[in-house]
Amino acid sequence: MKKIILFAFTLSVFAFGQSVAQSVAEQNLDSAIQSAENVQQEVTVARKAVNQLVKQLSVLNNPNAPLFESKMNYHVNSVLNNSDDVQYFVGLAQSNSSIPFSSTSIVNDCNELVNQNDIIMGLTAQMTAAINANNTSLALSLVQPIRSALTKQFNRSGKIITDIETIKTSIRTYNVCLYLTDSQGNTAIDGGFGAQNTATGEIFYPGDPNGQDYGYGNCFVNLPSGTYEFFSFPSQGSLCGTGSATVTLSPSLVNSNGIVEITMVTWCE
């Protein structure tokens, strides 16, 4: 029992640096999500500016072109800055994550946000010219294309958020410690442990995969997200049956020490 406790303590010390790095990667992705959410908030503000202009054009007959142009300029600058921030934070996450991931889709979506900026600014210039020329019908005809461009930015930002959330799930890793007991709850004799990913069939063993202790002990280091069948095999010559458990790793299983603890029941004579 002392050996198991000592190994678990060693694991927590060893894995601390890797866990911190992975935590930093997730924090960077959270910052990227916040930047994408900022774009959606700016779209909401810009939509209100469009609605205000429509009211000025169709009801008040007193459109304020300079104010509208100023709000649209602020909007596109904010979208540009937040788009850059999304790519910056995703890049940081890539450098900190122990599990590689692609950011191509996110970069493409950020570029599309900027493309819509160009469309919005072109339409805003046309809107200003129409208002200055007292051409209300032309000005009103430009409202729908502007709204369409804003909607595309809102939806594209939502896709960015979804993609980043998917990445967060895919790069999350877990430190797992197994404990073997008999049917009475007493610590059982074990010869070793393993974990098989039920989706890929890949088998992992305890310890640092890059260290000399790999395959020994009762704790797995940085298992990728997924569902695993954890199993044990008895010591040579012992009269014990193997225990197993199928577990889907999730944040809710992580204890205050940052470890998922799993107890498996076996039998021994």
Short mmCIF file of C-alpha atoms in Angstrom, two decimals:
data_model
loop_
_atom_site.label_atom_id
_atom_site.label_comp_id
_atom_site.label_asym_id
_atom_site.label_seq_id
_atom_site.Cartn_x
_atom_site.Cartn_y
_atom_site.Cartn_z
CA MET A 1 0.00 0.00 0.00
CA LYS A 2 2.84 2.38 0.82
CA LYS A 3 4.31 1.72 -2.62
CA ILE A 4 1.05 2.75 -4.29
CA ILE A 5 0.77 5.95 -2.25
CA LEU A 6 4.39 6.83 -2.97
CA PHE A 7 3.92 6.23 -6.70
CA ALA A 8 0.81 8.39 -6.75
CA PHE A 9 2.75 11.17 -5.04
CA THR A 10 5.60 10.79 -7.53
CA LEU A 11 3.09 10.98 -10.36
CA SER A 12 1.61 14.20 -9.04
CA VAL A 13 5.08 15.78 -8.89
CA PHE A 14 6.14 14.48 -12.30
CA ALA A 15 2.92 15.36 -14.07
CA PHE A 16 2.66 18.82 -12.52
CA GLY A 17 4.72 20.52 -15.23
CA GLN A 18 2.88 18.77 -18.06
CA SER A 19 -0.51 19.41 -16.47
CA VAL A 20 0.29 23.09 -16.02
CA ALA A 21 1.31 23.37 -19.67
CA GLN A 22 -1.89 21.67 -20.76
CA SER A 23 -3.89 23.93 -18.44
CA VAL A 24 -2.22 26.97 -20.01
CA ALA A 25 -3.21 25.67 -23.45
CA GLU A 26 -6.84 25.42 -22.36
CA GLN A 27 -6.68 28.92 -20.87
CA ASN A 28 -5.36 30.23 -24.18
CA LEU A 29 -8.25 28.57 -25.99
CA ASP A 30 -10.67 30.14 -23.51
CA SER A 31 -9.18 33.53 -24.37
CA ALA A 32 -9.66 32.77 -28.06
CA ILE A 33 -13.30 31.90 -27.38
CA GLN A 34 -13.75 35.19 -25.52
CA SER A 35 -12.36 37.08 -28.51
CA ALA A 36 -14.83 35.33 -30.82
CA GLU A 37 -17.64 36.15 -28.41
CA ASN A 38 -16.50 39.78 -28.51
CA VAL A 39 -17.08 39.74 -32.27
CA GLN A 40 -20.64 38.54 -31.74
CA GLN A 41 -21.23 41.31 -29.19
CA GLU A 42 -19.90 43.90 -31.65
CA VAL A 43 -22.23 42.55 -34.34
CA THR A 44 -25.16 43.08 -31.97
CA VAL A 45 -24.11 46.70 -31.43
CA ALA A 46 -23.65 47.25 -35.17
CA ARG A 47 -27.11 45.83 -35.87
CA LYS A 48 -28.59 48.38 -33.50
CA ALA A 49 -26.77 51.12 -35.40
CA VAL A 50 -28.29 49.85 -38.64
CA ASN A 51 -31.76 49.77 -37.10
CA GLN A 52 -31.31 53.32 -35.84
CA LEU A 53 -30.31 54.49 -39.29
CA VAL A 54 -33.33 52.79 -40.87
CA LYS A 55 -35.58 54.63 -38.44
CA GLN A 56 -33.86 57.91 -39.29
CA LEU A 57 -34.27 57.25 -43.01
CA SER A 58 -37.86 55.99 -43.08
CA VAL A 59 -39.51 57.73 -40.13
CA LEU A 60 -37.55 60.75 -38.97
CA ASN A 61 -36.26 61.76 -42.41
CA ASN A 62 -33.06 62.94 -40.72
CA PRO A 63 -30.30 60.33 -41.25
CA ASN A 64 -27.03 60.92 -39.44
CA ALA A 65 -24.49 59.58 -41.94
CA PRO A 66 -21.33 60.64 -40.00
CA LEU A 67 -22.54 58.89 -36.83
CA PHE A 68 -23.39 55.69 -38.73
CA GLU A 69 -20.05 55.72 -40.51
CA SER A 70 -18.26 56.20 -37.18
CA LYS A 71 -20.06 53.24 -35.62
CA MET A 72 -19.29 51.01 -38.61
CA ASN A 73 -15.61 52.04 -38.49
CA TYR A 74 -15.49 51.14 -34.82
CA HIS A 75 -17.16 47.82 -35.57
CA VAL A 76 -14.76 46.70 -38.30
CA ASN A 77 -11.72 47.73 -36.23
CA SER A 78 -13.01 45.74 -33.28
CA VAL A 79 -13.70 42.70 -35.45
CA LEU A 80 -10.22 42.94 -36.96
CA ASN A 81 -8.56 43.16 -33.53
CA ASN A 82 -10.56 40.28 -32.09
CA SER A 83 -9.94 38.16 -35.17
CA ASP A 84 -6.22 38.70 -34.71
CA ASP A 85 -6.57 37.82 -31.02
CA VAL A 86 -8.34 34.55 -31.82
CA GLN A 87 -5.46 33.46 -34.03
CA TYR A 88 -2.87 34.67 -31.52
CA PHE A 89 -4.35 32.73 -28.59
CA VAL A 90 -4.94 29.60 -30.67
CA GLY A 91 -1.29 29.78 -31.74
CA LEU A 92 -0.20 29.99 -28.11
CA ALA A 93 -2.38 27.00 -27.29
CA GLN A 94 -0.71 25.00 -30.05
CA SER A 95 2.73 25.76 -28.62
CA ASN A 96 1.67 24.78 -25.08
CA SER A 97 -0.37 21.67 -25.84
CA SER A 98 1.26 18.25 -25.60
CA ILE A 99 -1.34 17.02 -28.09
CA PRO A 100 -1.07 18.62 -31.56
CA PHE A 101 -4.13 20.03 -33.31
CA SER A 102 -4.90 21.88 -36.54
CA SER A 103 -5.97 25.53 -36.58
CA THR A 104 -6.53 25.75 -40.35
CA SER A 105 -10.31 25.98 -40.12
CA ILE A 106 -10.13 28.68 -37.45
CA VAL A 107 -7.64 30.73 -39.45
CA ASN A 108 -9.88 30.50 -42.53
CA ASP A 109 -12.90 31.61 -40.52
CA CYS A 110 -10.98 34.55 -39.05
CA ASN A 111 -9.96 35.59 -42.56
CA GLU A 112 -13.62 35.46 -43.58
CA LEU A 113 -14.50 37.82 -40.72
CA VAL A 114 -12.05 40.32 -42.19
CA ASN A 115 -13.43 39.76 -45.69
CA GLN A 116 -16.88 40.72 -44.43
CA ASN A 117 -15.30 43.82 -42.87
CA ASP A 118 -14.26 44.92 -46.35
CA ILE A 119 -17.80 44.38 -47.63
CA ILE A 120 -19.29 46.34 -44.73
CA MET A 121 -16.93 49.27 -45.26
CA GLY A 122 -17.69 49.34 -48.99
CA LEU A 123 -21.43 49.34 -48.32
CA THR A 124 -21.02 52.00 -45.63
CA ALA A 125 -19.25 54.27 -48.11
CA GLN A 126 -22.11 53.76 -50.56
CA MET A 127 -24.61 54.46 -47.79
CA THR A 128 -22.91 57.72 -46.87
CA ALA A 129 -22.84 58.82 -50.52
CA ALA A 130 -26.53 57.99 -50.96
CA ILE A 131 -27.52 59.91 -47.84
CA ASN A 132 -25.44 62.92 -48.86
CA ALA A 133 -27.18 62.80 -52.25
CA ASN A 134 -30.60 62.64 -50.51
CA ASN A 135 -31.24 59.32 -52.27
CA THR A 136 -33.26 57.61 -49.54
CA SER A 137 -34.38 54.68 -51.68
CA LEU A 138 -30.79 53.79 -52.56
CA ALA A 139 -29.75 54.12 -48.92
CA LEU A 140 -32.54 51.79 -47.81
CA SER A 141 -31.60 49.24 -50.48
CA LEU A 142 -28.14 48.99 -48.91
CA VAL A 143 -29.50 48.03 -45.49
CA GLN A 144 -30.14 44.37 -46.31
CA PRO A 145 -26.60 43.68 -47.68
CA ILE A 146 -25.09 45.28 -44.56
CA ARG A 147 -27.29 43.16 -42.31
CA SER A 148 -26.34 40.08 -44.31
CA ALA A 149 -22.62 40.78 -43.85
CA LEU A 150 -23.13 41.27 -40.11
CA THR A 151 -25.06 38.00 -39.87
CA LYS A 152 -22.24 36.17 -41.64
CA GLN A 153 -19.78 37.57 -39.09
CA PHE A 154 -22.00 36.49 -36.22
CA ASN A 155 -22.41 32.97 -37.59
CA ARG A 156 -18.74 32.63 -38.49
CA SER A 157 -17.78 33.63 -34.96
CA GLY A 158 -20.14 30.98 -33.62
CA LYS A 159 -18.42 28.37 -35.77
CA ILE A 160 -15.04 29.50 -34.43
CA ILE A 161 -16.32 29.06 -30.87
CA THR A 162 -17.64 25.56 -31.64
CA ASP A 163 -14.37 24.52 -33.29
CA ILE A 164 -12.32 25.76 -30.35
CA GLU A 165 -14.55 23.94 -27.87
CA THR A 166 -13.98 20.76 -29.87
CA ILE A 167 -10.23 21.32 -29.73
CA LYS A 168 -10.38 21.87 -25.97
CA THR A 169 -12.00 18.48 -25.56
CA SER A 170 -9.55 16.74 -27.88
CA ILE A 171 -6.40 18.02 -26.15
CA ARG A 172 -7.53 17.46 -22.57
CA THR A 173 -5.44 14.79 -20.82
CA TYR A 174 -5.94 12.94 -17.56
CA ASN A 175 -3.75 11.44 -14.87
CA VAL A 176 -5.38 8.20 -13.69
CA CYS A 177 -4.51 6.03 -10.68
CA LEU A 178 -5.90 2.51 -10.30
CA TYR A 179 -6.51 0.68 -7.03
CA LEU A 180 -7.28 -3.03 -6.78
CA THR A 181 -9.36 -4.49 -3.95
CA ASP A 182 -11.03 -7.79 -3.21
CA SER A 183 -14.76 -8.15 -2.69
CA GLN A 184 -14.31 -7.20 0.97
CA GLY A 185 -12.58 -3.93 0.12
CA ASN A 186 -9.11 -5.14 1.11
CA THR A 187 -6.11 -4.16 -0.99
CA ALA A 188 -5.39 -6.95 -3.44
CA ILE A 189 -2.12 -8.17 -4.88
CA ASP A 190 -1.46 -6.84 -8.36
CA GLY A 191 1.10 -7.59 -10.99
CA GLY A 192 0.40 -4.67 -13.25
CA PHE A 193 -2.16 -2.50 -14.98
CA GLY A 194 -3.09 -1.43 -18.47
CA ALA A 195 -5.64 0.76 -20.24
CA GLN A 196 -7.09 0.14 -23.70
CA ASN A 197 -8.80 2.94 -25.61
CA THR A 198 -12.09 1.38 -26.71
CA ALA A 199 -12.26 3.54 -29.87
CA THR A 200 -8.72 3.13 -31.18
CA GLY A 201 -7.64 -0.12 -29.52
CA GLU A 202 -4.41 1.53 -28.36
CA ILE A 203 -3.06 0.19 -25.08
CA PHE A 204 -1.34 2.38 -22.48
CA TYR A 205 0.61 1.40 -19.38
CA PRO A 206 1.38 3.24 -16.12
CA GLY A 207 4.22 5.71 -15.73
CA ASP A 208 5.89 8.20 -18.03
CA PRO A 209 5.91 6.82 -21.60
CA ASN A 210 9.31 8.48 -22.06
CA GLY A 211 10.76 7.33 -18.75
CA GLN A 212 12.39 4.21 -17.38
CA ASP A 213 9.42 3.53 -15.10
CA TYR A 214 7.00 3.07 -17.98
CA GLY A 215 4.85 -0.01 -17.40
CA TYR A 216 5.32 0.03 -13.64
CA GLY A 217 3.16 1.35 -10.83
CA ASN A 218 -0.54 2.08 -10.77
CA CYS A 219 -0.82 5.59 -12.27
CA PHE A 220 -1.15 6.62 -15.92
CA VAL A 221 0.30 9.94 -17.05
CA ASN A 222 -1.55 12.26 -19.44
CA LEU A 223 -4.04 9.83 -20.97
CA PRO A 224 -5.86 11.50 -23.89
CA SER A 225 -9.61 12.00 -23.63
CA GLY A 226 -11.70 8.95 -24.41
CA THR A 227 -13.26 5.79 -23.04
CA TYR A 228 -10.88 3.18 -21.65
CA GLU A 229 -11.07 -0.35 -20.38
CA PHE A 230 -8.71 -0.37 -17.42
CA PHE A 231 -7.48 -3.84 -16.53
CA SER A 232 -5.12 -5.61 -14.15
CA PHE A 233 -3.12 -8.78 -14.40
CA PRO A 234 -1.97 -10.77 -11.37
CA SER A 235 1.53 -11.21 -10.05
CA GLN A 236 3.28 -14.33 -11.28
CA GLY A 237 2.20 -17.26 -9.17
CA SER A 238 -0.57 -15.43 -7.30
CA LEU A 239 -4.04 -16.91 -7.13
CA CYS A 240 -5.93 -13.75 -8.09
CA GLY A 241 -8.45 -13.04 -10.83
CA THR A 242 -8.09 -9.89 -12.84
CA GLY A 243 -10.24 -6.82 -12.29
CA SER A 244 -11.37 -4.38 -14.94
CA ALA A 245 -13.45 -1.22 -15.38
CA THR A 246 -14.61 0.73 -18.43
CA VAL A 247 -14.55 4.47 -17.81
CA THR A 248 -15.11 7.53 -19.99
CA LEU A 249 -12.68 10.19 -18.76
CA SER A 250 -14.26 13.54 -18.00
CA PRO A 251 -13.45 16.63 -15.89
CA SER A 252 -16.11 15.64 -13.35
CA LEU A 253 -14.01 12.59 -12.36
CA VAL A 254 -10.89 14.62 -11.50
CA ASN A 255 -10.31 15.01 -7.76
CA SER A 256 -8.76 17.95 -5.91
CA ASN A 257 -5.28 16.54 -6.60
CA GLY A 258 -5.88 16.57 -10.34
CA ILE A 259 -6.14 12.77 -10.53
CA VAL A 260 -8.88 10.37 -11.59
CA GLU A 261 -8.96 7.52 -9.08
CA ILE A 262 -10.50 4.20 -10.13
CA THR A 263 -11.02 1.19 -7.86
CA MET A 264 -11.35 -2.23 -9.47
CA VAL A 265 -12.58 -5.34 -7.68
CA THR A 266 -10.82 -8.68 -8.10
CA TRP A 267 -10.70 -11.97 -6.23
CA CYS A 268 -7.78 -13.59 -4.52
CA GLU A 269 -7.34 -16.91 -2.77
#
